[in-house]
PDB file of C-alpha atoms and ligand atoms in Angstrom:
ATOM      1  CA  MET A   1     -69.392  37.484  56.340  1.00 62.00           C
ATOM      2  CA  ALA A   2     -69.618  41.272  56.167  1.00 71.00           C
ATOM      3  CA  TRP A   3     -69.204  43.969  53.550  1.00 76.00           C
ATOM      4  CA  LYS A   4     -66.665  45.890  55.542  1.00 74.00           C
ATOM      5  CA  GLY A   5     -66.531  49.281  53.879  1.00 75.00           C
ATOM      6  CA  ILE A   6     -70.046  50.598  54.283  1.00 79.00           C
ATOM      7  CA  GLY A   7     -71.737  52.413  57.161  1.00 84.00           C
ATOM      8  CA  ARG A   8     -68.553  53.518  58.895  1.00 85.00           C
ATOM      9  CA  ARG A   9     -70.006  56.461  60.788  1.00 86.00           C
ATOM     10  CA  LEU A  10     -73.165  54.591  61.751  1.00 90.00           C
ATOM     11  CA  ARG A  11     -71.149  51.705  63.149  1.00 89.00           C
ATOM     12  CA  GLU A  12     -68.974  54.075  65.125  1.00 88.00           C
ATOM     13  CA  LEU A  13     -72.036  55.799  66.526  1.00 89.00           C
ATOM     14  CA  PHE A  14     -73.422  52.525  67.846  1.00 87.00           C
ATOM     15  CA  GLN A  15     -70.089  51.721  69.473  1.00 83.00           C
ATOM     16  CA  ALA A  16     -69.663  55.007  71.192  1.00 68.00           C
ATOM     17  CA  ARG A  17     -72.087  56.474  73.577  1.00 66.00           C
ATOM     18  CA  ASP A  18     -75.172  56.707  75.753  1.00 77.00           C
ATOM     19  CA  PHE A  19     -78.467  56.280  74.009  1.00 82.00           C
ATOM     20  CA  ASP A  20     -79.947  59.595  75.119  1.00 82.00           C
ATOM     21  CA  GLY A  21     -81.883  62.242  73.207  1.00 80.00           C
ATOM     22  CA  GLU A  22     -78.717  63.496  71.596  1.00 87.00           C
ATOM     23  CA  PHE A  23     -78.006  60.031  70.260  1.00 90.00           C
ATOM     24  CA  PHE A  24     -81.135  60.053  68.129  1.00 92.00           C
ATOM     25  CA  GLN A  25     -80.194  63.398  66.597  1.00 92.00           C
ATOM     26  CA  GLU A  26     -76.747  62.054  65.801  1.00 92.00           C
ATOM     27  CA  LEU A  27     -78.296  58.885  64.446  1.00 94.00           C
ATOM     28  CA  GLU A  28     -80.439  60.938  62.080  1.00 95.00           C
ATOM     29  CA  ASP A  29     -77.376  62.850  60.870  1.00 94.00           C
ATOM     30  CA  ALA A  30     -75.370  59.664  60.456  1.00 93.00           C
ATOM     31  CA  MET A  31     -78.178  58.016  58.467  1.00 94.00           C
ATOM     32  CA  ILE A  32     -78.316  61.016  56.142  1.00 94.00           C
ATOM     33  CA  GLU A  33     -74.545  60.917  55.815  1.00 93.00           C
ATOM     34  CA  ALA A  34     -74.750  57.212  54.952  1.00 93.00           C
ATOM     35  CA  ASP A  35     -76.982  58.104  51.954  1.00 93.00           C
ATOM     36  CA  MET A  36     -80.273  56.901  53.404  1.00 94.00           C
ATOM     37  CA  GLY A  37     -81.980  60.142  52.408  1.00 93.00           C
ATOM     38  CA  VAL A  38     -83.453  62.848  54.612  1.00 94.00           C
ATOM     39  CA  ARG A  39     -86.990  61.507  54.561  1.00 94.00           C
ATOM     40  CA  VAL A  40     -86.096  57.995  55.639  1.00 94.00           C
ATOM     41  CA  ALA A  41     -83.550  59.191  58.216  1.00 95.00           C
ATOM     42  CA  THR A  42     -85.975  61.612  59.868  1.00 96.00           C
ATOM     43  CA  GLU A  43     -88.853  59.149  59.857  1.00 95.00           C
ATOM     44  CA  LEU A  44     -86.746  56.359  61.303  1.00 95.00           C
ATOM     45  CA  SER A  45     -84.971  58.314  64.006  1.00 95.00           C
ATOM     46  CA  THR A  46     -88.257  59.832  65.198  1.00 95.00           C
ATOM     47  CA  ALA A  47     -90.005  56.464  65.270  1.00 96.00           C
ATOM     48  CA  LEU A  48     -87.070  54.806  66.992  1.00 95.00           C
ATOM     49  CA  ARG A  49     -86.818  57.522  69.645  1.00 94.00           C
ATOM     50  CA  GLU A  50     -90.524  57.097  70.335  1.00 95.00           C
ATOM     51  CA  GLN A  51     -90.217  53.325  70.529  1.00 96.00           C
ATOM     52  CA  ALA A  52     -87.185  53.554  72.840  1.00 93.00           C
ATOM     53  CA  ARG A  53     -89.111  55.824  75.182  1.00 93.00           C
ATOM     54  CA  LYS A  54     -92.285  53.737  75.162  1.00 95.00           C
ATOM     55  CA  ASP A  55     -90.632  50.334  75.458  1.00 95.00           C
ATOM     56  CA  GLY A  56     -87.776  51.481  77.689  1.00 92.00           C
ATOM     57  CA  LEU A  57     -85.040  50.434  75.241  1.00 90.00           C
ATOM     58  CA  ARG A  58     -81.669  51.407  76.642  1.00 86.00           C
ATOM     59  CA  SER A  59     -78.873  49.092  75.632  1.00 88.00           C
ATOM     60  CA  ARG A  60     -76.984  49.107  72.369  1.00 87.00           C
ATOM     61  CA  GLN A  61     -78.353  45.690  71.575  1.00 88.00           C
ATOM     62  CA  GLU A  62     -81.995  46.726  72.136  1.00 92.00           C
ATOM     63  CA  ILE A  63     -81.787  49.911  70.109  1.00 92.00           C
ATOM     64  CA  LEU A  64     -79.745  48.388  67.314  1.00 92.00           C
ATOM     65  CA  GLY A  65     -82.139  45.439  67.204  1.00 94.00           C
ATOM     66  CA  ALA A  66     -85.166  47.739  66.953  1.00 95.00           C
ATOM     67  CA  LEU A  67     -83.563  49.781  64.176  1.00 95.00           C
ATOM     68  CA  LYS A  68     -82.589  46.677  62.222  1.00 95.00           C
ATOM     69  CA  THR A  69     -86.117  45.290  62.501  1.00 96.00           C
ATOM     70  CA  ARG A  70     -87.523  48.515  61.090  1.00 95.00           C
ATOM     71  CA  LEU A  71     -84.984  48.612  58.258  1.00 96.00           C
ATOM     72  CA  ARG A  72     -85.285  44.908  57.472  1.00 96.00           C
ATOM     73  CA  GLY A  73     -89.013  45.275  56.867  1.00 94.00           C
ATOM     74  CA  GLY A  74     -88.405  47.748  54.050  1.00 94.00           C
ATOM     75  CA  LEU A  75     -85.609  45.904  52.254  1.00 97.00           C
ATOM     76  CA  LEU A  76     -86.328  44.024  49.046  1.00 98.00           C
ATOM     77  CA  ALA A  77     -83.856  41.334  48.047  1.00 98.00           C
ATOM     78  CA  ARG A  78     -84.324  38.862  45.238  1.00 98.00           C
ATOM     79  CA  GLU A  79     -81.923  37.207  42.846  1.00 98.00           C
ATOM     80  CA  ILE A  80     -82.824  37.684  39.202  1.00 98.00           C
ATOM     81  CA  PRO A  81     -85.475  35.032  38.510  1.00 98.00           C
ATOM     82  CA  LEU A  82     -84.504  32.832  35.567  1.00 98.00           C
ATOM     83  CA  ARG A  83     -86.310  30.010  33.872  1.00 96.00           C
ATOM     84  CA  THR A  84     -84.425  26.906  32.950  1.00 92.00           C
ATOM     85  CA  ASP A  85     -86.795  25.766  30.200  1.00 92.00           C
ATOM     86  CA  GLY A  86     -86.528  28.647  27.767  1.00 95.00           C
ATOM     87  CA  LEU A  87     -84.813  31.878  26.877  1.00 98.00           C
ATOM     88  CA  ASN A  88     -84.160  34.675  29.393  1.00 98.00           C
ATOM     89  CA  VAL A  89     -83.439  38.186  28.160  1.00 98.00           C
ATOM     90  CA  LEU A  90     -81.794  40.752  30.430  1.00 98.00           C
ATOM     91  CA  LEU A  91     -81.564  44.364  29.320  1.00 98.00           C
ATOM     92  CA  VAL A  92     -78.913  46.124  31.396  1.00 98.00           C
ATOM     93  CA  LEU A  93     -79.525  49.809  32.055  1.00 97.00           C
ATOM     94  CA  GLY A  94     -77.743  52.617  33.875  1.00 96.00           C
ATOM     95  CA  VAL A  95     -76.084  55.981  33.367  1.00 93.00           C
ATOM     96  CA  ASN A  96     -72.553  56.510  32.114  1.00 90.00           C
ATOM     97  CA  GLY A  97     -69.766  54.774  33.921  1.00 94.00           C
ATOM     98  CA  VAL A  98     -71.789  53.110  36.688  1.00 96.00           C
ATOM     99  CA  GLY A  99     -70.354  49.691  35.834  1.00 97.00           C
ATOM    100  CA  LYS A 100     -72.848  48.233  33.335  1.00 97.00           C
ATOM    101  CA  THR A 101     -70.446  46.475  30.988  1.00 97.00           C
ATOM    102  CA  THR A 102     -68.326  45.057  33.810  1.00 97.00           C
ATOM    103  CA  THR A 103     -71.506  43.918  35.575  1.00 98.00           C
ATOM    104  CA  ILE A 104     -72.686  42.114  32.428  1.00 98.00           C
ATOM    105  CA  ALA A 105     -69.502  40.037  32.413  1.00 98.00           C
ATOM    106  CA  LYS A 106     -69.813  39.337  36.146  1.00 98.00           C
ATOM    107  CA  LEU A 107     -73.455  38.340  35.732  1.00 98.00           C
ATOM    108  CA  ALA A 108     -72.620  35.975  32.878  1.00 98.00           C
ATOM    109  CA  HIS A 109     -69.868  34.425  34.971  1.00 98.00           C
ATOM    110  CA  TYR A 110     -72.039  34.128  38.077  1.00 98.00           C
ATOM    111  CA  LEU A 111     -75.199  32.876  36.350  1.00 98.00           C
ATOM    112  CA  ARG A 112     -73.213  30.257  34.478  1.00 98.00           C
ATOM    113  CA  ALA A 113     -71.509  29.019  37.642  1.00 98.00           C
ATOM    114  CA  ASN A 114     -74.528  29.181  39.947  1.00 98.00           C
ATOM    115  CA  ARG A 115     -77.779  29.220  38.026  1.00 97.00           C
ATOM    116  CA  GLY A 116     -77.326  26.681  35.259  1.00 96.00           C
ATOM    117  CA  MET A 117     -77.058  29.177  32.404  1.00 98.00           C
ATOM    118  CA  GLU A 118     -74.705  27.538  29.905  1.00 96.00           C
ATOM    119  CA  ARG A 119     -75.674  28.979  26.549  1.00 98.00           C
ATOM    120  CA  ILE A 120     -75.262  32.714  27.023  1.00 98.00           C
ATOM    121  CA  LEU A 121     -75.126  35.411  24.357  1.00 98.00           C
ATOM    122  CA  LEU A 122     -73.975  38.989  24.973  1.00 98.00           C
ATOM    123  CA  VAL A 123     -75.304  41.897  22.918  1.00 98.00           C
ATOM    124  CA  ALA A 124     -73.366  45.130  22.432  1.00 98.00           C
ATOM    125  CA  GLY A 125     -76.355  47.462  22.610  1.00 97.00           C
ATOM    126  CA  ASP A 126     -74.184  50.425  23.595  1.00 95.00           C
ATOM    127  CA  THR A 127     -73.384  51.573  20.082  1.00 94.00           C
ATOM    128  CA  PHE A 128     -72.535  55.100  21.162  1.00 90.00           C
ATOM    129  CA  ARG A 129     -68.807  54.477  21.505  1.00 86.00           C
ATOM    130  CA  ALA A 130     -66.549  52.106  19.582  1.00 88.00           C
ATOM    131  CA  ALA A 131     -64.718  51.369  22.842  1.00 93.00           C
ATOM    132  CA  ALA A 132     -67.932  50.094  24.444  1.00 94.00           C
ATOM    133  CA  ILE A 133     -68.406  47.506  21.691  1.00 96.00           C
ATOM    134  CA  GLU A 134     -64.769  46.505  21.932  1.00 97.00           C
ATOM    135  CA  GLN A 135     -64.921  46.203  25.744  1.00 97.00           C
ATOM    136  CA  LEU A 136     -67.879  43.806  25.593  1.00 98.00           C
ATOM    137  CA  THR A 137     -66.282  41.821  22.769  1.00 98.00           C
ATOM    138  CA  ILE A 138     -63.108  41.354  24.824  1.00 98.00           C
ATOM    139  CA  LEU A 139     -65.083  40.327  27.914  1.00 98.00           C
ATOM    140  CA  GLY A 140     -67.092  37.903  25.775  1.00 98.00           C
ATOM    141  CA  SER A 141     -63.988  36.212  24.427  1.00 98.00           C
ATOM    142  CA  ARG A 142     -62.475  36.032  27.905  1.00 97.00           C
ATOM    143  CA  LEU A 143     -65.645  34.269  29.056  1.00 98.00           C
ATOM    144  CA  GLY A 144     -65.828  32.160  25.902  1.00 98.00           C
ATOM    145  CA  LEU A 145     -69.227  33.619  25.028  1.00 98.00           C
ATOM    146  CA  PRO A 146     -70.561  34.811  21.656  1.00 98.00           C
ATOM    147  CA  VAL A 147     -71.186  38.536  21.289  1.00 98.00           C
ATOM    148  CA  VAL A 148     -73.607  40.097  18.822  1.00 98.00           C
ATOM    149  CA  ALA A 149     -72.363  43.526  17.779  1.00 97.00           C
ATOM    150  CA  GLN A 150     -72.645  46.017  14.938  1.00 97.00           C
ATOM    151  CA  ASP A 151     -70.669  49.112  14.033  1.00 95.00           C
ATOM    152  CA  PRO A 152     -70.577  52.175  16.281  1.00 94.00           C
ATOM    153  CA  GLY A 153     -73.536  54.438  15.609  1.00 93.00           C
ATOM    154  CA  ALA A 154     -75.881  51.562  14.690  1.00 95.00           C
ATOM    155  CA  ASP A 155     -79.427  51.767  16.049  1.00 95.00           C
ATOM    156  CA  PRO A 156     -79.219  50.093  19.484  1.00 96.00           C
ATOM    157  CA  ALA A 157     -82.781  48.795  19.236  1.00 97.00           C
ATOM    158  CA  ALA A 158     -81.881  47.072  15.954  1.00 98.00           C
ATOM    159  CA  VAL A 159     -78.740  45.516  17.455  1.00 98.00           C
ATOM    160  CA  ILE A 160     -80.721  44.207  20.408  1.00 98.00           C
ATOM    161  CA  PHE A 161     -83.466  42.930  18.091  1.00 98.00           C
ATOM    162  CA  ASP A 162     -80.844  41.012  16.087  1.00 98.00           C
ATOM    163  CA  GLY A 163     -79.219  39.731  19.271  1.00 98.00           C
ATOM    164  CA  ILE A 164     -82.463  38.312  20.620  1.00 98.00           C
ATOM    165  CA  SER A 165     -83.365  36.849  17.221  1.00 98.00           C
ATOM    166  CA  SER A 166     -79.990  35.165  17.017  1.00 98.00           C
ATOM    167  CA  ALA A 167     -80.410  33.751  20.546  1.00 98.00           C
ATOM    168  CA  VAL A 168     -83.830  32.356  19.666  1.00 97.00           C
ATOM    169  CA  GLY A 169     -82.386  30.758  16.532  1.00 95.00           C
ATOM    170  CA  ARG A 170     -79.418  29.264  18.402  1.00 95.00           C
ATOM    171  CA  ASP A 171     -81.449  27.907  21.301  1.00 94.00           C
ATOM    172  CA  MET A 172     -79.682  30.095  23.863  1.00 98.00           C
ATOM    173  CA  GLN A 173     -80.705  30.183  27.526  1.00 98.00           C
ATOM    174  CA  LEU A 174     -79.714  33.737  28.310  1.00 98.00           C
ATOM    175  CA  VAL A 175     -79.187  37.016  26.478  1.00 98.00           C
ATOM    176  CA  ILE A 176     -77.577  39.914  28.315  1.00 98.00           C
ATOM    177  CA  ALA A 177     -77.737  43.195  26.415  1.00 98.00           C
ATOM    178  CA  ASP A 178     -75.654  46.281  27.149  1.00 98.00           C
ATOM    179  CA  THR A 179     -77.046  49.779  26.635  1.00 96.00           C
ATOM    180  CA  ALA A 180     -75.617  53.297  26.543  1.00 93.00           C
ATOM    181  CA  GLY A 181     -76.589  55.462  29.465  1.00 83.00           C
ATOM    182  CA  ARG A 182     -76.224  59.063  28.521  1.00 75.00           C
ATOM    183  CA  LEU A 183     -78.340  61.203  30.782  1.00 57.00           C
ATOM    184  CA  HIS A 184     -77.254  64.708  29.786  1.00 59.00           C
ATOM    185  CA  ASN A 185     -80.339  64.917  27.635  1.00 76.00           C
ATOM    186  CA  ARG A 186     -82.927  63.078  29.618  1.00 80.00           C
ATOM    187  CA  GLU A 187     -85.644  63.368  27.033  1.00 85.00           C
ATOM    188  CA  ALA A 188     -83.555  61.771  24.305  1.00 86.00           C
ATOM    189  CA  LEU A 189     -82.452  59.010  26.633  1.00 87.00           C
ATOM    190  CA  VAL A 190     -85.986  58.239  27.723  1.00 89.00           C
ATOM    191  CA  LYS A 191     -87.157  58.185  24.121  1.00 90.00           C
ATOM    192  CA  GLU A 192     -84.353  55.864  23.064  1.00 92.00           C
ATOM    193  CA  LEU A 193     -84.946  53.594  26.056  1.00 95.00           C
ATOM    194  CA  ALA A 194     -88.656  53.417  25.319  1.00 95.00           C
ATOM    195  CA  LYS A 195     -87.900  52.279  21.768  1.00 96.00           C
ATOM    196  CA  ILE A 196     -85.351  49.672  22.890  1.00 97.00           C
ATOM    197  CA  ASP A 197     -87.816  48.462  25.526  1.00 98.00           C
ATOM    198  CA  ARG A 198     -90.646  48.140  23.035  1.00 98.00           C
ATOM    199  CA  ILE A 199     -88.548  46.222  20.540  1.00 98.00           C
ATOM    200  CA  ALA A 200     -86.749  43.988  23.066  1.00 98.00           C
ATOM    201  CA  SER A 201     -90.023  43.164  24.739  1.00 98.00           C
ATOM    202  CA  SER A 202     -91.824  42.319  21.495  1.00 98.00           C
ATOM    203  CA  ARG A 203     -88.914  40.222  20.144  1.00 98.00           C
ATOM    204  CA  SER A 204     -88.526  38.212  23.393  1.00 98.00           C
ATOM    205  CA  PRO A 205     -90.590  35.080  24.032  1.00 97.00           C
ATOM    206  CA  ALA A 206     -93.445  35.712  26.493  1.00 96.00           C
ATOM    207  CA  GLY A 207     -92.185  36.090  30.061  1.00 95.00           C
ATOM    208  CA  ALA A 208     -88.507  36.081  29.046  1.00 98.00           C
ATOM    209  CA  TYR A 209     -87.697  39.754  29.210  1.00 98.00           C
ATOM    210  CA  GLN A 210     -86.436  41.648  32.283  1.00 98.00           C
ATOM    211  CA  LYS A 211     -84.759  44.966  32.938  1.00 98.00           C
ATOM    212  CA  VAL A 212     -81.777  45.191  35.255  1.00 98.00           C
ATOM    213  CA  LEU A 213     -80.591  48.587  36.466  1.00 98.00           C
ATOM    214  CA  VAL A 214     -76.975  49.085  37.503  1.00 98.00           C
ATOM    215  CA  LEU A 215     -76.290  51.791  40.090  1.00 98.00           C
ATOM    216  CA  ASP A 216     -72.929  53.024  41.345  1.00 96.00           C
ATOM    217  CA  ALA A 217     -72.753  52.908  45.140  1.00 95.00           C
ATOM    218  CA  THR A 218     -70.291  55.789  45.192  1.00 94.00           C
ATOM    219  CA  THR A 219     -72.838  58.195  43.678  1.00 94.00           C
ATOM    220  CA  GLY A 220     -74.874  58.081  46.878  1.00 88.00           C
ATOM    221  CA  GLN A 221     -78.214  59.828  46.989  1.00 87.00           C
ATOM    222  CA  ASN A 222     -78.052  60.580  43.295  1.00 93.00           C
ATOM    223  CA  SER A 223     -78.632  56.915  42.591  1.00 95.00           C
ATOM    224  CA  LEU A 224     -82.180  57.257  43.936  1.00 95.00           C
ATOM    225  CA  ALA A 225     -82.837  59.955  41.341  1.00 94.00           C
ATOM    226  CA  GLN A 226     -81.343  57.734  38.607  1.00 94.00           C
ATOM    227  CA  ALA A 227     -83.479  54.787  39.642  1.00 96.00           C
ATOM    228  CA  GLU A 228     -86.543  57.036  39.520  1.00 95.00           C
ATOM    229  CA  VAL A 229     -85.779  58.170  35.969  1.00 93.00           C
ATOM    230  CA  PHE A 230     -85.288  54.629  34.620  1.00 95.00           C
ATOM    231  CA  HIS A 231     -88.183  53.160  36.557  1.00 97.00           C
ATOM    232  CA  LYS A 232     -90.546  55.838  35.360  1.00 95.00           C
ATOM    233  CA  ALA A 233     -89.307  55.606  31.773  1.00 93.00           C
ATOM    234  CA  ILE A 234     -89.566  51.847  31.218  1.00 96.00           C
ATOM    235  CA  GLY A 235     -89.834  50.043  34.574  1.00 97.00           C
ATOM    236  CA  VAL A 236     -86.990  48.264  36.363  1.00 98.00           C
ATOM    237  CA  ASP A 237     -87.229  44.669  37.601  1.00 98.00           C
ATOM    238  CA  SER A 238     -83.968  44.272  39.536  1.00 98.00           C
ATOM    239  CA  ILE A 239     -81.006  46.337  40.660  1.00 98.00           C
ATOM    240  CA  VAL A 240     -77.312  45.512  40.806  1.00 98.00           C
ATOM    241  CA  LEU A 241     -75.359  47.893  43.027  1.00 97.00           C
ATOM    242  CA  ALA A 242     -71.839  48.176  41.601  1.00 97.00           C
ATOM    243  CA  LYS A 243     -68.737  49.512  43.378  1.00 96.00           C
ATOM    244  CA  PHE A 244     -70.102  48.535  46.755  1.00 94.00           C
ATOM    245  CA  ASP A 245     -66.505  47.860  47.741  1.00 92.00           C
ATOM    246  CA  SER A 246     -65.648  51.516  47.113  1.00 92.00           C
ATOM    247  CA  THR A 247     -68.021  53.351  49.449  1.00 89.00           C
ATOM    248  CA  ALA A 248     -68.021  54.044  53.188  1.00 85.00           C
ATOM    249  CA  LYS A 249     -71.767  54.805  53.009  1.00 88.00           C
ATOM    250  CA  GLY A 250     -74.078  52.429  51.159  1.00 91.00           C
ATOM    251  CA  GLY A 251     -77.395  53.499  52.689  1.00 94.00           C
ATOM    252  CA  MET A 252     -79.118  54.331  49.381  1.00 95.00           C
ATOM    253  CA  VAL A 253     -80.470  50.793  49.167  1.00 97.00           C
ATOM    254  CA  ILE A 254     -83.038  51.684  51.812  1.00 96.00           C
ATOM    255  CA  PRO A 255     -84.847  54.635  50.176  1.00 96.00           C
ATOM    256  CA  ILE A 256     -84.705  52.914  46.775  1.00 97.00           C
ATOM    257  CA  CYS A 257     -86.498  49.837  48.150  1.00 97.00           C
ATOM    258  CA  ARG A 258     -88.951  51.875  50.205  1.00 95.00           C
ATOM    259  CA  GLU A 259     -89.811  54.521  47.667  1.00 95.00           C
ATOM    260  CA  LEU A 260     -89.593  52.642  44.385  1.00 97.00           C
ATOM    261  CA  GLY A 261     -90.273  49.082  45.480  1.00 97.00           C
ATOM    262  CA  ILE A 262     -87.481  47.619  43.336  1.00 98.00           C
ATOM    263  CA  ALA A 263     -85.553  44.607  44.660  1.00 98.00           C
ATOM    264  CA  PHE A 264     -81.766  44.446  44.901  1.00 98.00           C
ATOM    265  CA  ALA A 265     -80.307  41.301  43.365  1.00 98.00           C
ATOM    266  CA  TYR A 266     -76.505  41.595  43.558  1.00 98.00           C
ATOM    267  CA  VAL A 267     -73.716  43.887  44.663  1.00 97.00           C
ATOM    268  CA  GLY A 268     -70.467  44.469  42.792  1.00 97.00           C
ATOM    269  CA  MET A 269     -67.465  44.070  45.082  1.00 96.00           C
ATOM    270  CA  GLY A 270     -64.561  44.833  42.761  1.00 96.00           C
ATOM    271  CA  GLU A 271     -63.401  44.877  39.176  1.00 96.00           C
ATOM    272  CA  LYS A 272     -62.806  41.172  38.605  1.00 97.00           C
ATOM    273  CA  LEU A 273     -65.234  38.695  37.053  1.00 97.00           C
ATOM    274  CA  GLU A 274     -65.774  36.931  40.376  1.00 97.00           C
ATOM    275  CA  ASP A 275     -66.517  40.131  42.294  1.00 97.00           C
ATOM    276  CA  LEU A 276     -70.296  39.819  42.411  1.00 98.00           C
ATOM    277  CA  ALA A 277     -72.226  38.844  45.550  1.00 97.00           C
ATOM    278  CA  VAL A 278     -75.892  38.063  46.113  1.00 98.00           C
ATOM    279  CA  PHE A 279     -77.555  40.943  47.952  1.00 98.00           C
ATOM    280  CA  ASP A 280     -78.204  39.528  51.409  1.00 97.00           C
ATOM    281  CA  PRO A 281     -80.274  41.942  53.543  1.00 97.00           C
ATOM    282  CA  ASP A 282     -78.972  40.601  56.853  1.00 94.00           C
ATOM    283  CA  VAL A 283     -75.335  40.844  55.821  1.00 93.00           C
ATOM    284  CA  TYR A 284     -76.149  44.285  54.486  1.00 94.00           C
ATOM    285  CA  LEU A 285     -77.655  45.532  57.758  1.00 93.00           C
ATOM    286  CA  ASP A 286     -74.863  44.021  59.863  1.00 91.00           C
ATOM    287  CA  SER A 287     -72.325  45.694  57.607  1.00 89.00           C
ATOM    288  CA  LEU A 288     -74.113  49.042  57.629  1.00 91.00           C
ATOM    289  CA  LEU A 289     -74.798  49.239  61.356  1.00 90.00           C
ATOM    290  CA  GLY A 290     -72.488  46.723  62.999  1.00 86.00           C
ATOM    291  CA  ALA A 291     -73.478  43.254  64.206  1.00 80.00           C
ATOM    292  CA  SER A 292     -75.873  43.203  67.152  1.00 69.00           C
TER     293      SER A 292
HETATM  294  N1  GTP B 301     -64.197  48.833  42.571  1.00 60.90           N
HETATM  295  C1  GTP B 301     -65.120  48.494  41.660  1.00 60.90           C
HETATM  296  N2  GTP B 301     -65.033  48.976  40.406  1.00 60.90           N
HETATM  297  C2  GTP B 301     -65.983  48.625  39.521  1.00 60.90           C
HETATM  298  C3  GTP B 301     -67.078  47.783  39.866  1.00 60.90           C
HETATM  299  N3  GTP B 301     -67.854  47.643  38.777  1.00 60.90           N
HETATM  300  C4  GTP B 301     -67.275  48.349  37.786  1.00 60.90           C
HETATM  301  N4  GTP B 301     -66.147  48.957  38.220  1.00 60.90           N
HETATM  302  C5  GTP B 301     -65.250  49.832  37.457  1.00 60.90           C
HETATM  303  O1  GTP B 301     -65.952  50.970  37.029  1.00 60.90           O
HETATM  304  C6  GTP B 301     -65.465  51.440  35.773  1.00 60.90           C
HETATM  305  C7  GTP B 301     -66.627  51.611  34.783  1.00 60.90           C
HETATM  306  O2  GTP B 301     -67.124  50.323  34.494  1.00 60.90           O
HETATM  307  P1  GTP B 301     -67.919  49.988  33.154  1.00 60.90           P
HETATM  308  O3  GTP B 301     -68.398  48.601  33.301  1.00 60.90           O
HETATM  309  O4  GTP B 301     -67.111  50.313  31.965  1.00 60.90           O
HETATM  310  O5  GTP B 301     -69.125  51.009  33.282  1.00 60.90           O
HETATM  311  P2  GTP B 301     -70.263  51.328  32.222  1.00 60.90           P
HETATM  312  O6  GTP B 301     -71.490  51.679  32.975  1.00 60.90           O
HETATM  313  O7  GTP B 301     -70.378  50.240  31.234  1.00 60.90           O
HETATM  314  O8  GTP B 301     -69.642  52.631  31.542  1.00 60.90           O
HETATM  315  P3  GTP B 301     -70.078  53.323  30.138  1.00 60.90           P
HETATM  316  O9  GTP B 301     -70.161  52.237  29.116  1.00 60.90           O
HETATM  317  O10 GTP B 301     -68.968  54.286  29.877  1.00 60.90           O
HETATM  318  O11 GTP B 301     -71.379  54.005  30.380  1.00 60.90           O
HETATM  319  C8  GTP B 301     -64.430  50.421  35.337  1.00 60.90           C
HETATM  320  O12 GTP B 301     -63.165  50.925  35.647  1.00 60.90           O
HETATM  321  C9  GTP B 301     -64.764  49.206  36.164  1.00 60.90           C
HETATM  322  O13 GTP B 301     -63.639  48.395  36.389  1.00 60.90           O
HETATM  323  C10 GTP B 301     -67.149  47.304  41.233  1.00 60.90           C
HETATM  324  O14 GTP B 301     -68.070  46.580  41.641  1.00 60.90           O
HETATM  325  N5  GTP B 301     -66.147  47.699  42.068  1.00 60.90           N
HETATM  326 MG1   MG B 302     -70.261  50.246  29.195  1.00 60.90          MG
END
């Protein structure tokens, strides 16, 4: 299995040429172009050049193997941990349009099919737009799942509080709550998130509450900055990388793991309910760089 779209230039580079000094410069450029970030790309290409010289690595297989080993060590992959003997509460975060609401439906579908979550409740915590509430309500009915929602403009923290309370009362296994992700005024967003976080955390049974950040793979390097904002504001437990089917790059996973220490759980591979895959670091590296 491979995620075919990503890493195009990197894969081509490893197909092409001699592994001389020029190669390592091109490798650095290609890593930057693949959204790995300047710091990571420079560090890695320098270290790899040094290792190739010291250990006499010459073939494609040797150099690719050494690079993959270095990258593999920094990757963090972990499915969302869920308990089967009590409620789980997932607060889904992310800026405008990254794929939060779609991801919530995919997660519900996947966790029901694969992780034993049968009694799931969705919460329309994005009260900013009427369409957002409607979108989640439609997805909920398509999935046959109850949705807790209030009118547009309602306090999102109050909606989420009610959603969790209702789940506790109805003996649910899983709550997945949507949020609005406006970032144009960062201060207001951070303040609102902090309030939602405080209330969701205090209303959830001990150990039930987790925060899941959705990033859009097509936004590239900017997703590192987004992850930083959310992580600093309230802490992020897991990441879902949406629209992974729509990028030829996909390298941002590496600096996010290395610099923020947050694990990737799933990738979104399309718009349908079934289009969610577990983030597998080996498949990821083979897709990004080509199989060794
Ligand atoms: N190709 C592809 N498209 C996706 C994926 N995930 C979401 N989308 C599309 O991205 C668009 C935005 O998705 P939403 O789920 O509405 O995003 P959101 O973050 O909830 O957006 P707002 O509520 O406006 O902040 C929709 O057209 C989705 O179909 C994915 O994994 N692959
Ligand atoms: Mg939405």
